[in-house]
Coordinates of C-alpha atoms in Angstrom, one line a residue:
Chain A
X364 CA 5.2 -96.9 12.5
X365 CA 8.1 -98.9 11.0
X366 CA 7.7 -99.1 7.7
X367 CA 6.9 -102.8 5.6
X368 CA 9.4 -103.6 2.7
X369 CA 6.2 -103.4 0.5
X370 CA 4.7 -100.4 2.0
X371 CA 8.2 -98.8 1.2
X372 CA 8.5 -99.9 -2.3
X373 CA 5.0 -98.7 -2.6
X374 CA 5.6 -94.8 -1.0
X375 CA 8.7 -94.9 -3.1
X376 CA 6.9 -95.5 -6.5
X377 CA 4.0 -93.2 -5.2
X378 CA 4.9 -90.8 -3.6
X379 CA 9.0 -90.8 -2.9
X380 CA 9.2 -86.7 -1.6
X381 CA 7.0 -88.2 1.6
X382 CA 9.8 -91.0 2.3
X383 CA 12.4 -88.3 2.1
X384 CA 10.5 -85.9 4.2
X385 CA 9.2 -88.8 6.9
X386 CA 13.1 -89.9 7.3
X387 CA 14.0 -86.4 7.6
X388 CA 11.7 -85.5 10.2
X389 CA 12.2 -89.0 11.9
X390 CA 15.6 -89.8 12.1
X391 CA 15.0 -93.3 14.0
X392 CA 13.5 -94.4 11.1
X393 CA 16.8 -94.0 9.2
X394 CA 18.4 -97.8 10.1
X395 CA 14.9 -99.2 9.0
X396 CA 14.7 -97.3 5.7
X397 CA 17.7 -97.3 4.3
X398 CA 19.0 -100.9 4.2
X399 CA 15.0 -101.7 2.9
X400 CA 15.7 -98.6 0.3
X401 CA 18.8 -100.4 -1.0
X402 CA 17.2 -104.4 -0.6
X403 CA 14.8 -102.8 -3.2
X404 CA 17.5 -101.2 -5.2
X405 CA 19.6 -104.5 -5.5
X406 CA 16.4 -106.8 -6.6
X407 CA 14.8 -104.3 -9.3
X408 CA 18.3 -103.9 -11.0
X409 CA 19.0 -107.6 -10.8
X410 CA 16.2 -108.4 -11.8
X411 CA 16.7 -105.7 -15.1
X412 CA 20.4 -106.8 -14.9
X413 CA 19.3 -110.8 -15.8
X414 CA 16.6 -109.8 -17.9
X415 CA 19.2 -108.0 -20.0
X416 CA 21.8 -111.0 -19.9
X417 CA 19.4 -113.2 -21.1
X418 CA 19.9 -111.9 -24.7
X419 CA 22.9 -114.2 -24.4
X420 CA 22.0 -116.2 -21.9
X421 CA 24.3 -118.5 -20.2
X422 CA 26.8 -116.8 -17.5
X423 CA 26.0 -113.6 -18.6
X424 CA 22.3 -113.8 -16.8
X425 CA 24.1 -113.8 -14.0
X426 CA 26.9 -111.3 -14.8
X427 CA 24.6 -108.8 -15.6
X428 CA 22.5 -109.2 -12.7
X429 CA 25.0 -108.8 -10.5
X430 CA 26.3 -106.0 -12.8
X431 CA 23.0 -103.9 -13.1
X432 CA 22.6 -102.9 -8.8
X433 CA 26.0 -101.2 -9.1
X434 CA 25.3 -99.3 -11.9
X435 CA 22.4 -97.5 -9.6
X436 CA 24.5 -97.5 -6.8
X437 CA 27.8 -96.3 -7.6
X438 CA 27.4 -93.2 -9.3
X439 CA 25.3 -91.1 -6.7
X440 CA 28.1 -91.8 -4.6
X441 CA 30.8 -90.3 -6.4
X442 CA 28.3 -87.2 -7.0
X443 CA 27.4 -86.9 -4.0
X444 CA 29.5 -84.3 -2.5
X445 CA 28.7 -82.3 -5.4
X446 CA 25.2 -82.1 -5.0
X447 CA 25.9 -81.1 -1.7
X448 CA 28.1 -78.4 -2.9
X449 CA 25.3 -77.3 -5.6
X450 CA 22.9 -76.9 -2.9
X451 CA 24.8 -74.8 -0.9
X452 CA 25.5 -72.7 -3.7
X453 CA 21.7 -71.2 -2.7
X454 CA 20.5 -72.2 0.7
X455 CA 21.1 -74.3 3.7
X456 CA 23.3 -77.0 3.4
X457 CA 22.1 -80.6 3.0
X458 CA 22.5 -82.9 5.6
X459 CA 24.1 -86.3 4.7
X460 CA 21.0 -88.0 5.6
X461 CA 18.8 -86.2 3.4
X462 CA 21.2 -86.7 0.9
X463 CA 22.2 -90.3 1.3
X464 CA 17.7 -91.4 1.7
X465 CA 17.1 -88.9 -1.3
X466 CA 19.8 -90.7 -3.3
X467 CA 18.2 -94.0 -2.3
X468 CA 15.1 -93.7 -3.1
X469 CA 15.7 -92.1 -6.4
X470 CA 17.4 -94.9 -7.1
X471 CA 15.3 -97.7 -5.8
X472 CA 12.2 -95.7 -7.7
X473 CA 14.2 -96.6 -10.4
X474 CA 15.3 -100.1 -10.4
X475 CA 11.4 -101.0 -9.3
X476 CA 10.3 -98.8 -12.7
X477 CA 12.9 -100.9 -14.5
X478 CA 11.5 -103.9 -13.6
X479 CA 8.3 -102.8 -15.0
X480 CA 9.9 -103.3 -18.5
X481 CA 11.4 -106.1 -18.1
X482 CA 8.6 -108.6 -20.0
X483 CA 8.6 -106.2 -23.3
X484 CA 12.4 -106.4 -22.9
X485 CA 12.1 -110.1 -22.7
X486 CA 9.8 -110.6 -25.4
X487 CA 12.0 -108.9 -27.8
X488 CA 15.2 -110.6 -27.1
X489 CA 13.5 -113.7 -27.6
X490 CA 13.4 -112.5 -31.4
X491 CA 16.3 -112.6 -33.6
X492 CA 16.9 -109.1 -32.8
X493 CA 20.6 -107.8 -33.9
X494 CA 23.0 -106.6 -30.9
X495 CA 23.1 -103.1 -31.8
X496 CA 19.1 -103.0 -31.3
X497 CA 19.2 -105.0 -28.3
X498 CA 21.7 -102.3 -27.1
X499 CA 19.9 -99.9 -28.1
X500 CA 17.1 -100.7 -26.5
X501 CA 18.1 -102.0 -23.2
X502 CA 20.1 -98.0 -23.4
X503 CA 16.1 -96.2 -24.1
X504 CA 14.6 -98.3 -21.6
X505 CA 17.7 -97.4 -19.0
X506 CA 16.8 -93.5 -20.1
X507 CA 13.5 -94.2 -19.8
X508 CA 13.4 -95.2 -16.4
X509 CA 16.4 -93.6 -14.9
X510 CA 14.3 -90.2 -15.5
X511 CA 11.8 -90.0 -12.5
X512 CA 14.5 -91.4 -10.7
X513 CA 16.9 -88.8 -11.3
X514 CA 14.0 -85.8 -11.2
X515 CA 12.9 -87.4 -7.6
X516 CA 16.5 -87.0 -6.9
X517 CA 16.5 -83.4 -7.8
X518 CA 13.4 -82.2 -6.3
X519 CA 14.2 -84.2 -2.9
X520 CA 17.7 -82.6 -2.6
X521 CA 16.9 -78.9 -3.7
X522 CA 14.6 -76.7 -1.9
X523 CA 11.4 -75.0 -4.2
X524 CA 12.2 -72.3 -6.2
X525 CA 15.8 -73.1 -6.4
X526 CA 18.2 -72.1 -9.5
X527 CA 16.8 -74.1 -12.5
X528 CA 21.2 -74.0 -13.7
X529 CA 22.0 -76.0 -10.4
X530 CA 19.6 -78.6 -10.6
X531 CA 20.5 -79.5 -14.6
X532 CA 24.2 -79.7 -13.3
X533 CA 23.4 -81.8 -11.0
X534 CA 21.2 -84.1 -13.8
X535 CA 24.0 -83.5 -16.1
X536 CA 26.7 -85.0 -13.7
X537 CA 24.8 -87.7 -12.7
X538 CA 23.9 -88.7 -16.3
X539 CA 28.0 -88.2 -17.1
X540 CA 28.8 -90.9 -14.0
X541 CA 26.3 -92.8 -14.9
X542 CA 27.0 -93.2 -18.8
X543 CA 31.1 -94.0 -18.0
X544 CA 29.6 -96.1 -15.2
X545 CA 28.1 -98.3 -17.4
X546 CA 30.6 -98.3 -20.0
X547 CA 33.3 -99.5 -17.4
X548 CA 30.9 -102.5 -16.0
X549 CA 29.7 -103.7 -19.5
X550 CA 29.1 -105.7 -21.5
X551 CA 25.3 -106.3 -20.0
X552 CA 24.6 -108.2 -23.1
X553 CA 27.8 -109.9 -24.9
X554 CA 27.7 -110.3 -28.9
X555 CA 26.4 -114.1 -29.7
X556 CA 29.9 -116.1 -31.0
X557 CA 32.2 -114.6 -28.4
X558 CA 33.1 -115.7 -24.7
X559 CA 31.1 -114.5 -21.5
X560 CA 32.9 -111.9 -20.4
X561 CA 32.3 -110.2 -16.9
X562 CA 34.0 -107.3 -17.5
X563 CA 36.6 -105.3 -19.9
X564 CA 39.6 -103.7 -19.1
X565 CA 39.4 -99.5 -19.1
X566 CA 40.0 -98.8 -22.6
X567 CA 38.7 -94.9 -24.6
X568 CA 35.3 -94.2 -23.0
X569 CA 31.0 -93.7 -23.3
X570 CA 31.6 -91.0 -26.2
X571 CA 34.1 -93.1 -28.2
X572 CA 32.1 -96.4 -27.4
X573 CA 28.5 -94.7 -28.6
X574 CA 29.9 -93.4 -32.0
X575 CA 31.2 -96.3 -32.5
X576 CA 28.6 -98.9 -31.7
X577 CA 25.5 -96.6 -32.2
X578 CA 26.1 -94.1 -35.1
X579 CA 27.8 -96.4 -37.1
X580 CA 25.6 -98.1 -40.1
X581 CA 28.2 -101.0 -40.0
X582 CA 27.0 -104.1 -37.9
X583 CA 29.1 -105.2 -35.1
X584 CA 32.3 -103.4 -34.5
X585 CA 33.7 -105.6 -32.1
X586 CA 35.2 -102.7 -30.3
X587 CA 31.8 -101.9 -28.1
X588 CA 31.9 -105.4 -26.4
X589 CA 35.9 -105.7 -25.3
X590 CA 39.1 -105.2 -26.6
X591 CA 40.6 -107.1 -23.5
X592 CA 37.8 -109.1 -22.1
X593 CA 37.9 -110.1 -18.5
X594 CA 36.2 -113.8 -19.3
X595 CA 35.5 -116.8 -17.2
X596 CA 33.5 -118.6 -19.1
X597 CA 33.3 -120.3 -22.3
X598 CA 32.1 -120.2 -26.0
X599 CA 28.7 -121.2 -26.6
Chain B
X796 CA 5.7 -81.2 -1.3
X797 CA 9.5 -80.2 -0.1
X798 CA 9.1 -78.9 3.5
X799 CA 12.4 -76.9 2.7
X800 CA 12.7 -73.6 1.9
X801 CA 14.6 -71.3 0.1
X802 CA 17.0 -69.1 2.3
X803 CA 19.9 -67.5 2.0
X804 CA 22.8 -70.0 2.0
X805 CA 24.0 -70.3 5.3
X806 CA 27.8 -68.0 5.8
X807 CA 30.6 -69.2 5.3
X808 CA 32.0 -70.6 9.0
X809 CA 35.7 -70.1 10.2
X810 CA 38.0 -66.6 9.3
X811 CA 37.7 -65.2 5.9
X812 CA 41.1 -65.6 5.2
X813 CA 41.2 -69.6 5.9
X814 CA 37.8 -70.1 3.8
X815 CA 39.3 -68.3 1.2
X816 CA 42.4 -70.5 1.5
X817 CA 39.8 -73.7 1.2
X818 CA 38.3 -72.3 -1.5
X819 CA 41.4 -71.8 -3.5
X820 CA 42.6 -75.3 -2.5
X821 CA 38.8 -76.2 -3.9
X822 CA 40.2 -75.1 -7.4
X823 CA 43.8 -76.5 -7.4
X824 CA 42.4 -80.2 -6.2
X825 CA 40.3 -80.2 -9.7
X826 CA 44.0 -79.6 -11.1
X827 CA 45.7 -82.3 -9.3
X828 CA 42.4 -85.0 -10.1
X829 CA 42.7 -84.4 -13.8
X830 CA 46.1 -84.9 -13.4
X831 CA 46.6 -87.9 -10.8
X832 CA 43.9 -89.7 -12.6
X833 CA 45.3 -89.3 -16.1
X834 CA 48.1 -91.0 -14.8
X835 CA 50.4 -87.6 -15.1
X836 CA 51.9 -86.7 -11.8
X837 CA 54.4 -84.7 -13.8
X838 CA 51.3 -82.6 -14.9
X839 CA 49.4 -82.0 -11.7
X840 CA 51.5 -78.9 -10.6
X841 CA 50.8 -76.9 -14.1
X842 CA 47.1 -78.0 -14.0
X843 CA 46.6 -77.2 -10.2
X844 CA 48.1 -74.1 -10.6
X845 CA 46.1 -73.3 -14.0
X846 CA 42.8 -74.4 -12.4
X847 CA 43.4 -72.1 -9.3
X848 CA 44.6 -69.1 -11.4
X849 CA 41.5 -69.0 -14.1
X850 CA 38.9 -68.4 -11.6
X851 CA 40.6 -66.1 -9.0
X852 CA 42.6 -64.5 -11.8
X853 CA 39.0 -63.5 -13.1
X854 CA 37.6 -62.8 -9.8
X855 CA 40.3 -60.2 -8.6
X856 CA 40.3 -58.9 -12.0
X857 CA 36.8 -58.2 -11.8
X858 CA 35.9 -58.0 -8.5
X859 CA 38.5 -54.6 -7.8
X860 CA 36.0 -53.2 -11.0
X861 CA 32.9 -54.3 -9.4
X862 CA 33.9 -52.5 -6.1
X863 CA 34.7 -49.3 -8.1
X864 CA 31.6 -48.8 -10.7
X865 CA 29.3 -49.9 -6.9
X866 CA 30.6 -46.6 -5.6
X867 CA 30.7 -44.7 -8.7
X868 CA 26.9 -45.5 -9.1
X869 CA 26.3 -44.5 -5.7
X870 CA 24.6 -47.6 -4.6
X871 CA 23.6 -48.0 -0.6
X872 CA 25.3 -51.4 -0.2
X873 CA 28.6 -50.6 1.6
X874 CA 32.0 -51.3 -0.5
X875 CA 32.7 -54.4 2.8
X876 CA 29.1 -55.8 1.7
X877 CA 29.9 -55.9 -1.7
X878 CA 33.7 -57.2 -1.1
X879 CA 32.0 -60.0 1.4
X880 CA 29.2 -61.1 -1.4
X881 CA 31.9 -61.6 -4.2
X882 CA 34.2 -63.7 -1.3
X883 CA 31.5 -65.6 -0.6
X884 CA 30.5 -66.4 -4.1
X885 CA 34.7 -67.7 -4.5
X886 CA 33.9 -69.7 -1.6
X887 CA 30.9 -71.1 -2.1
X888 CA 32.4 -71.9 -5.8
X889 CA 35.7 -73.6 -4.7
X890 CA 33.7 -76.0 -2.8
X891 CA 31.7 -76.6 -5.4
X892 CA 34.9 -77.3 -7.4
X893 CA 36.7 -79.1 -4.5
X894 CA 33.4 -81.5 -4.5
X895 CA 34.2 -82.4 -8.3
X896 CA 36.8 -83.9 -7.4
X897 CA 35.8 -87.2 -7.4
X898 CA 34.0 -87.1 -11.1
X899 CA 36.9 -85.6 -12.5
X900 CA 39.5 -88.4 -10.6
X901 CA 36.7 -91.1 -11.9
X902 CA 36.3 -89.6 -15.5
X903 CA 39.8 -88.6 -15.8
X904 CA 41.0 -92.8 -14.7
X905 CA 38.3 -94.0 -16.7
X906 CA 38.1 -91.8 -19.8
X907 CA 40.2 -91.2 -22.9
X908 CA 38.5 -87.5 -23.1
X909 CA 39.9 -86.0 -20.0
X910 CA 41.2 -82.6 -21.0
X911 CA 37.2 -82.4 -22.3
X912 CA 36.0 -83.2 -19.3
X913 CA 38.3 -81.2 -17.8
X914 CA 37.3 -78.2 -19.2
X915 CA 33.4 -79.2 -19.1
X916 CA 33.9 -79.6 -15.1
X917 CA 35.5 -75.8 -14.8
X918 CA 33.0 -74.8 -17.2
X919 CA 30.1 -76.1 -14.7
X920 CA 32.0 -74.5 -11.8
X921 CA 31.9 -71.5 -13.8
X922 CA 28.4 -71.8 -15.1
X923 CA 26.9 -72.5 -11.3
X924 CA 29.5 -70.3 -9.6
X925 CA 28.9 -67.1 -11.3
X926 CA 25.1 -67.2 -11.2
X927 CA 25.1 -68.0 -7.2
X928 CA 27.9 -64.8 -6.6
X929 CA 25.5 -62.6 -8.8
X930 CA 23.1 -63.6 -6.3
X931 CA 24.8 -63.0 -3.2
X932 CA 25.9 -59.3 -4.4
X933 CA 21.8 -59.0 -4.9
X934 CA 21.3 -59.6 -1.5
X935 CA 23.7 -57.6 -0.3
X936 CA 22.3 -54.4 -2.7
X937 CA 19.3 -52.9 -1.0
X938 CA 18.9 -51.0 -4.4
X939 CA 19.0 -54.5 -6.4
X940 CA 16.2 -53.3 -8.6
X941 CA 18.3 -50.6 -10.0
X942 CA 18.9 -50.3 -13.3
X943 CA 22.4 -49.5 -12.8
X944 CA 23.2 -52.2 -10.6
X945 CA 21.5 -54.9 -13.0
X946 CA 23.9 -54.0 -15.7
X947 CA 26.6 -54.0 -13.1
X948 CA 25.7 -57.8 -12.2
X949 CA 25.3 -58.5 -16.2
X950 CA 28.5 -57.1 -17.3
X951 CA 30.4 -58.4 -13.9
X952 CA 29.5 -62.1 -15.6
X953 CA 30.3 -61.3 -18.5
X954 CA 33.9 -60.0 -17.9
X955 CA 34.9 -62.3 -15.6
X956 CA 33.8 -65.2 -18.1
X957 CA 36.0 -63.7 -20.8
X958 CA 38.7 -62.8 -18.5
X959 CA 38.8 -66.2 -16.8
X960 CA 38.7 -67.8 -20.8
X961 CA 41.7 -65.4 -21.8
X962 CA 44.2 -66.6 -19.0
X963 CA 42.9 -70.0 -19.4
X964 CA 43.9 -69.8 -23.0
X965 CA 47.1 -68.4 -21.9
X966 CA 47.9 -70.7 -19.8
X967 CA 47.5 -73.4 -21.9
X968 CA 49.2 -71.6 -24.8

């Protein structure tokens, strides 16, 4: 039976293996699934995405809306072939559909968990809350909820009883992607006095960026939002 | 709930030779990503070449010692079984490392630490690689419980870690 966008997004959140294994074992179902797997994907980030933009406000709601979906998306694709490669180090290779759906709904478990935080995340940047905490925080919630996505990605890709070593590489790349990933789309939430802007131009990297901004004792080093921001809007 | 199982990986299609080829071309690529993507084409012939010489630098190395301390131990595996588990594992690892490409181009384009993630990409190869080979050259050891052959296998990684570290540093010296 063809699945309902709301029965999907509810076997994804439940019980994500079974969409992986009914997709697997029914191909047809592929064109269904997948575009309804990445519908889901697209709203639960954006909706994170404006959530997080609305410690600014203005533009940057929509910015970071638009932002937030690609930051799911995009990595998995560039690791991709790896995770193929790691689990063919050990058994039968992967077929691209298994990898693709698993990938999917890893990350649409995701974006729907992240929209389960979005009214605590709301409520506190509604206070006068600094931006280093608000990065902070929008950072543990994006750990917080990219962690069953990721281990649903795992378990769906690699067969039981597979080499533990492959399957933290695999959580390790994808958390390396993801971390530049996000450093090359931000800012999510722009420092209060600046412009809006929608992106900044490639300049040092997540390391660099995190000792500065979040082991530093100093407020606001100006050097986590954009040394050369890409802005089209204006001052508030 | 996975309906998969775990098997043996499935061999490695087309002639030894030309997988072995592929494999080495796995290696090399990394080399040419860090390079292309740091914006250094002058560089990506030394790093191809060093990225393709560390690993099969260690496994030749190591491998022709594996081959001799199997017989000397008088194991049943025969010395083609052992010499087709160690190729496979250099196969199955050079697509491992060929399918890195794309972080490394990414991080390399993107990042000011690419030499670090340079060397914490081969390091993965090297820490997923090794692992899987030691596992193929179980399989292909009916004696695989021997106490012999498990010290074998443990001083096989070994080795060929600190041998692929020493031309690395080499190399780069």
């Amino acid at each position: 039976m063809e699945p309902t966008l709301l029965s999907l997004a509810a076997d994804v959140l439940r019980r994500p293996l079974e969409v992986v294994e009914r997709v697997a074992e029914q191909p047809a179902l592929l064109p269904q699934v997948l575009p309804r797997l990445v519908l889901l994907a697209l709203v639960g980030g954006g909706v994170f995405g404006a959530v997080t933009g609305m410690y600014r406000g203005g533009p940057q709601v929509l910015y970071a809306a638009v932002k937030m979906p690609l930051l799911l998306l995009i990595p998995p694709m560039i690791v991709l072939p790896a995770a193929r490669a790691l689990v063919a180090l050990d058994g039968p290779a992967l077929s691209g559909q298994r990898l693709a759906t698993a990938c999917l709904v890893g990350m649409s478990r995701t974006a729907m968990l992240s929209v389960a935080l979005t009214p605590p995340l709301w409520l506190l940047y509604r206070t006068d809350l600094s931006h280093q905490s608000a990065l902070a925080w929008m950072l543990g919630s994006l750990a917080l909820v990219g962690l069953p996505g990721l281990i649903t990605v795992v378990r769906a890709m690699f067969p039981a009883g597979s080499p533990r070593g492959s399957q933290l590489a695999l959580v390790a790349l994808l958390g390396l992607v993801f971390a530049q990933t996000g450093w090359l789309l931000r800012p999510f939430m722009s420092m209060h006095g600046t412009g809006y802007p929608l992106l900044c131009a490639v300049d040092h990297d997540i390391f660099s960026g995190l000792q500065v901004r979040l082991l530093s004792t100093r407020e606001a080093p100006t050097d986590w939002d954009c040394a050369n921001p890409l802005v089209l809007g204006s001052h508030r | 709930m996975s309906a998969i199982t775990v098997s043996a990986p499935a061999p490695v299609v087309g002639a030894p030779a030309r997988a072995a080829l592929e494999a080495a071309g796995g290696f090399a690529l990394l080399g040419v990503c860090a390079g292309l993507g740091a914006g250094a084409p002058y560089r990506v012939p030394s790093l191809a070449l060093t990225a393709l010489i560390v690993p099969l630098g260690a496994w030749v190395v190591t491998g022709l010692s594996v081959l001799v301390v199997h017989q000397f131990l008088d194991l049943d595996a025969r010395p083609e079984d052992i010499a087709a588990a160690l190729g496979q594992g250099f196969v199955r690892t050079g697509q491992l490392a060929a399918s890195l490409a794309p972080v490394m181009l990414f991080m390399a384009a993107t990042s000011d630490s690419r030499m670090a993630i340079a060397c914490l990409l081969m390091g993965a190869v090297a820490a997923c690689g090794l692992p899987a080979t030691a596992r193929q050259l179980r399989r292909a050891e009916p004696q695989s419980d021997h106490a012999g052959f498990r010290w074998l296998i443990r001083g096989w990684l070994l080795f060929t870690t600190l041998v692929g570290l020493r031309i690395g540093l080499d190399l780069v010296g």
